[in-house]
PDB file of C-alpha atoms in Angstrom:
ATOM      1  CA  MET X 207       0.000   0.000   0.000  1.00 52.00           C
ATOM      2  CA  ALA X 208       1.289   3.481  -0.856  1.00 51.00           C
ATOM      3  CA  LYS X 209       2.107   5.827   2.054  1.00 53.00           C
ATOM      4  CA  GLN X 210       1.662   9.596   2.009  1.00 52.00           C
ATOM      5  CA  ASN X 211       4.356  11.768   3.657  1.00 49.00           C
ATOM      6  CA  MET X 212       4.454  15.585   3.330  1.00 48.00           C
ATOM      7  CA  GLY X 213       2.503  15.462   0.060  1.00 48.00           C
ATOM      8  CA  VAL X 214       4.842  12.882  -1.528  1.00 48.00           C
ATOM      9  CA  THR X 215       3.606   9.351  -2.073  1.00 51.00           C
ATOM     10  CA  ASP X 216       5.992   6.488  -1.259  1.00 54.00           C
ATOM     11  CA  TYR X 217       5.403   3.494  -3.526  1.00 50.00           C
ATOM     12  CA  SER X 218       8.325   1.402  -2.214  1.00 59.00           C
ATOM     13  CA  GLY X 219       6.022  -1.141  -0.533  1.00 58.00           C
ATOM     14  CA  CYS X 220       3.909  -1.629  -3.660  1.00 58.00           C
ATOM     15  CA  THR X 221       4.269  -4.341  -6.261  1.00 56.00           C
ATOM     16  CA  GLU X 222       5.154  -3.239  -9.818  1.00 52.00           C
ATOM     17  CA  LYS X 223       1.524  -3.770 -10.791  1.00 52.00           C
ATOM     18  CA  HIS X 224       0.326  -1.102  -8.345  1.00 51.00           C
ATOM     19  CA  LYS X 225       3.030   1.544  -8.924  1.00 45.00           C
ATOM     20  CA  PRO X 226       2.171   4.526 -11.145  1.00 46.00           C
ATOM     21  CA  SER X 227       3.060   4.059 -14.794  1.00 44.00           C
ATOM     22  CA  TYR X 228       4.958   7.338 -15.126  1.00 40.00           C
ATOM     23  CA  GLY X 229       7.789   5.917 -13.025  1.00 38.00           C
ATOM     24  CA  ARG X 230       8.752   8.828 -10.796  1.00 36.00           C
ATOM     25  CA  VAL X 231       7.413  10.720  -7.827  1.00 35.00           C
ATOM     26  CA  THR X 232       7.760  14.489  -7.615  1.00 35.00           C
ATOM     27  CA  ALA X 233       7.389  16.821  -4.678  1.00 35.00           C
ATOM     28  CA  PRO X 234       4.553  19.327  -4.778  1.00 36.00           C
ATOM     29  CA  ALA X 235       5.303  22.850  -5.958  1.00 38.00           C
ATOM     30  CA  ILE X 236       5.780  25.455  -3.251  1.00 36.00           C
ATOM     31  CA  SER X 237       4.231  28.851  -3.826  1.00 38.00           C
ATOM     32  CA  HIS X 238       5.456  32.021  -2.141  1.00 40.00           C
ATOM     33  CA  GLY X 239       3.147  34.993  -1.929  1.00 43.00           C
ATOM     34  CA  GLY X 240       3.733  38.689  -2.277  1.00 44.00           C
ATOM     35  CA  GLY X 241       4.097  41.431   0.285  1.00 45.00           C
ATOM     36  CA  GLY X 242       2.270  41.949   3.525  1.00 46.00           C
ATOM     37  CA  GLY X 243       3.104  38.463   4.786  1.00 45.00           C
ATOM     38  CA  GLU X 244       0.128  37.004   2.962  1.00 42.00           C
ATOM     39  CA  VAL X 245       0.208  34.292   0.350  1.00 45.00           C
ATOM     40  CA  GLY X 246      -0.775  35.923  -2.911  1.00 44.00           C
ATOM     41  CA  GLY X 247      -0.596  39.406  -1.429  1.00 42.00           C
ATOM     42  CA  VAL X 248       0.342  42.477  -3.378  1.00 46.00           C
ATOM     43  CA  GLY X 249       3.672  44.108  -2.732  1.00 48.00           C
ATOM     44  CA  GLY X 250       7.238  44.602  -3.806  1.00 52.00           C
ATOM     45  CA  GLU X 251       9.459  41.819  -5.011  1.00 50.00           C
ATOM     46  CA  SER X 252      10.586  39.727  -2.040  1.00 52.00           C
ATOM     47  CA  LYS X 253      14.210  38.781  -1.475  1.00 54.00           C
ATOM     48  CA  PHE X 254      13.284  35.172  -2.392  1.00 50.00           C
ATOM     49  CA  ALA X 255      11.644  36.268  -5.658  1.00 51.00           C
ATOM     50  CA  LEU X 256      14.587  38.514  -6.524  1.00 53.00           C
ATOM     51  CA  GLU X 257      17.086  35.692  -5.953  1.00 54.00           C
ATOM     52  CA  ALA X 258      14.919  33.309  -8.001  1.00 50.00           C
ATOM     53  CA  ARG X 259      14.807  35.834 -10.858  1.00 54.00           C
ATOM     54  CA  ARG X 260      18.589  36.263 -10.716  1.00 56.00           C
ATOM     55  CA  ALA X 261      19.111  32.479 -10.739  1.00 52.00           C
ATOM     56  CA  SER X 262      16.739  32.160 -13.691  1.00 50.00           C
ATOM     57  CA  THR X 263      18.641  34.857 -15.576  1.00 56.00           C
ATOM     58  CA  SER X 264      21.957  33.134 -14.858  1.00 52.00           C
ATOM     59  CA  ALA X 265      20.601  29.774 -16.005  1.00 48.00           C
ATOM     60  CA  ARG X 266      19.330  31.327 -19.236  1.00 52.00           C
ATOM     61  CA  ARG X 267      22.796  32.736 -19.917  1.00 50.00           C
ATOM     62  CA  LEU X 268      24.351  29.299 -19.607  1.00 48.00           C
ATOM     63  CA  SER X 269      22.313  27.846 -22.477  1.00 50.00           C
ATOM     64  CA  ALA X 270      24.525  25.970 -24.963  1.00 49.00           C
ATOM     65  CA  PRO X 271      23.934  28.095 -28.104  1.00 50.00           C
ATOM     66  CA  TYR X 272      25.172  31.238 -26.343  1.00 57.00           C
ATOM     67  CA  VAL X 273      28.545  29.931 -25.140  1.00 76.00           C
ATOM     68  CA  CYS X 274      31.190  32.343 -26.435  1.00 81.00           C
ATOM     69  CA  ARG X 275      34.328  30.686 -25.060  1.00 75.00           C
ATOM     70  CA  TRP X 276      35.689  29.836 -28.531  1.00 77.00           C
ATOM     71  CA  ASN X 277      33.860  32.447 -30.604  1.00 79.00           C
ATOM     72  CA  GLN X 278      33.305  35.792 -28.882  1.00 77.00           C
ATOM     73  CA  GLU X 279      31.684  37.225 -32.006  1.00 82.00           C
ATOM     74  CA  ILE X 280      28.594  35.074 -31.348  1.00 81.00           C
ATOM     75  CA  CYS X 281      27.497  37.633 -28.722  1.00 85.00           C
ATOM     76  CA  LYS X 282      27.437  40.415 -31.307  1.00 81.00           C
ATOM     77  CA  GLN X 283      24.793  38.688 -33.446  1.00 81.00           C
ATOM     78  CA  GLU X 284      21.689  40.859 -33.284  1.00 74.00           C
ATOM     79  CA  ALA X 285      19.269  38.346 -31.716  1.00 73.00           C
ATOM     80  CA  ILE X 286      21.759  37.274 -29.041  1.00 74.00           C
ATOM     81  CA  ALA X 287      22.944  40.825 -28.326  1.00 75.00           C
ATOM     82  CA  VAL X 288      19.348  41.924 -27.702  1.00 75.00           C
ATOM     83  CA  LEU X 289      18.502  38.892 -25.542  1.00 76.00           C
ATOM     84  CA  LEU X 290      21.696  38.470 -23.503  1.00 78.00           C
ATOM     85  CA  GLY X 291      24.155  41.207 -24.414  1.00 82.00           C
ATOM     86  CA  PRO X 292      26.991  41.925 -26.848  1.00 86.00           C
ATOM     87  CA  ASP X 293      29.882  41.183 -24.460  1.00 88.00           C
ATOM     88  CA  CYS X 294      31.549  37.869 -23.563  1.00 89.00           C
ATOM     89  CA  CYS X 295      32.570  37.110 -19.968  1.00 89.00           C
ATOM     90  CA  GLY X 296      34.292  33.777 -19.528  1.00 85.00           C
ATOM     91  CA  SER X 297      32.117  31.777 -21.853  1.00 86.00           C
ATOM     92  CA  VAL X 298      28.764  33.541 -21.470  1.00 86.00           C
ATOM     93  CA  CYS X 299      27.232  36.396 -23.472  1.00 87.00           C
ATOM     94  CA  THR X 300      26.297  39.305 -21.223  1.00 89.00           C
ATOM     95  CA  ASP X 301      25.751  43.077 -21.206  1.00 90.00           C
ATOM     96  CA  LEU X 302      28.441  44.884 -19.211  1.00 92.00           C
ATOM     97  CA  LYS X 303      26.239  48.009 -19.060  1.00 92.00           C
ATOM     98  CA  ASN X 304      23.280  46.347 -17.298  1.00 91.00           C
ATOM     99  CA  ASP X 305      24.319  42.974 -15.806  1.00 91.00           C
ATOM    100  CA  ILE X 306      24.500  43.050 -11.988  1.00 92.00           C
ATOM    101  CA  PHE X 307      26.921  40.084 -12.082  1.00 92.00           C
ATOM    102  CA  ASN X 308      29.272  41.689 -14.644  1.00 93.00           C
ATOM    103  CA  CYS X 309      28.805  45.436 -14.193  1.00 95.00           C
ATOM    104  CA  GLY X 310      31.336  47.422 -16.213  1.00 94.00           C
ATOM    105  CA  SER X 311      33.752  44.481 -16.312  1.00 94.00           C
ATOM    106  CA  CYS X 312      33.591  40.707 -16.114  1.00 92.00           C
ATOM    107  CA  GLY X 313      33.025  39.453 -12.571  1.00 93.00           C
ATOM    108  CA  HIS X 314      32.276  42.865 -11.020  1.00 95.00           C
ATOM    109  CA  ILE X 315      29.147  42.176  -8.942  1.00 94.00           C
ATOM    110  CA  CYS X 316      26.729  44.856  -7.751  1.00 94.00           C
ATOM    111  CA  PHE X 317      25.863  44.207  -4.124  1.00 90.00           C
ATOM    112  CA  TYR X 318      22.324  43.712  -2.835  1.00 86.00           C
ATOM    113  CA  GLY X 319      20.241  46.825  -3.382  1.00 83.00           C
ATOM    114  CA  SER X 320      22.417  48.139  -6.215  1.00 92.00           C
ATOM    115  CA  VAL X 321      21.595  48.143  -9.922  1.00 94.00           C
ATOM    116  CA  CYS X 322      23.979  48.247 -12.878  1.00 95.00           C
ATOM    117  CA  CYS X 323      23.414  51.482 -14.851  1.00 94.00           C
ATOM    118  CA  ASN X 324      25.752  52.059 -17.814  1.00 93.00           C
ATOM    119  CA  GLY X 325      28.412  49.850 -16.228  1.00 94.00           C
ATOM    120  CA  ASP X 326      28.301  51.451 -12.757  1.00 95.00           C
ATOM    121  CA  CYS X 327      26.716  49.956  -9.638  1.00 96.00           C
ATOM    122  CA  VAL X 328      24.308  52.538  -8.226  1.00 95.00           C
ATOM    123  CA  ASP X 329      21.846  52.704  -5.350  1.00 94.00           C
ATOM    124  CA  VAL X 330      18.597  53.668  -7.089  1.00 93.00           C
ATOM    125  CA  PHE X 331      17.041  54.478  -3.712  1.00 93.00           C
ATOM    126  CA  SER X 332      19.289  57.515  -3.138  1.00 92.00           C
ATOM    127  CA  ASN X 333      21.122  58.412  -6.393  1.00 93.00           C
ATOM    128  CA  HIS X 334      19.640  61.631  -7.858  1.00 91.00           C
ATOM    129  CA  ARG X 335      20.808  60.695 -11.400  1.00 93.00           C
ATOM    130  CA  HIS X 336      19.263  57.206 -11.213  1.00 93.00           C
ATOM    131  CA  CYS X 337      16.333  57.677  -8.832  1.00 94.00           C
ATOM    132  CA  GLY X 338      14.123  54.575  -8.695  1.00 92.00           C
ATOM    133  CA  VAL X 339      15.452  53.279 -12.026  1.00 92.00           C
ATOM    134  CA  CYS X 340      18.447  53.905 -14.260  1.00 93.00           C
ATOM    135  CA  HIS X 341      18.556  57.317 -15.980  1.00 93.00           C
ATOM    136  CA  ASN X 342      15.690  58.860 -13.994  1.00 94.00           C
ATOM    137  CA  THR X 343      17.233  62.210 -12.992  1.00 94.00           C
ATOM    138  CA  CYS X 344      15.622  64.272 -10.250  1.00 95.00           C
ATOM    139  CA  PRO X 345      15.023  67.993 -10.957  1.00 93.00           C
ATOM    140  CA  PHE X 346      17.782  70.412  -9.887  1.00 90.00           C
ATOM    141  CA  GLY X 347      17.928  70.657  -6.106  1.00 88.00           C
ATOM    142  CA  ALA X 348      15.601  67.705  -5.523  1.00 91.00           C
ATOM    143  CA  LEU X 349      16.782  64.808  -3.399  1.00 92.00           C
ATOM    144  CA  CYS X 350      16.250  61.147  -4.204  1.00 93.00           C
ATOM    145  CA  GLN X 351      14.888  59.318  -1.178  1.00 92.00           C
ATOM    146  CA  PHE X 352      13.491  55.784  -1.203  1.00 91.00           C
ATOM    147  CA  GLY X 353      13.734  55.812  -5.007  1.00 91.00           C
ATOM    148  CA  LEU X 354      11.487  58.876  -5.348  1.00 93.00           C
ATOM    149  CA  CYS X 355      12.425  62.457  -6.214  1.00 93.00           C
ATOM    150  CA  GLU X 356      11.383  64.903  -3.475  1.00 84.00           C
ATOM    151  CA  TYR X 357       9.891  62.222  -1.212  1.00 70.00           C
ATOM    152  CA  THR X 358       8.098  63.891   1.722  1.00 59.00           C
TER     153      THR X 358
END
């Protein structure tokens, strides 16, 4: 008889006749909600979601067709340059102007809370030339606080 444990069914005690035909057991998907501590809530991107997005971006860069170790010109092809970037770091196509893992030069990482704008790591929460997002300049004399110009 199959046993249930934490949402995963154990078929080890079953005969071949009673095991599922697909041959493998997978764990259930785990869903993380948004802000406010509520599942499915509305809010800013959580640290978990941000790290997942970064990992997804890194995995996409490691796809076989975009390896530039032996041919760095592959990154300059229009479709690849738009998708990943025109520069080659190690063996991966990237964009040195916008990549938080290769900002301005290969291997230069922007720390948590910083964004890569034109090859420089900047804090978009307090930089008056990149307030909230890259290239959003606050009016003369206005301060950038919490990513907003003239926050009061």
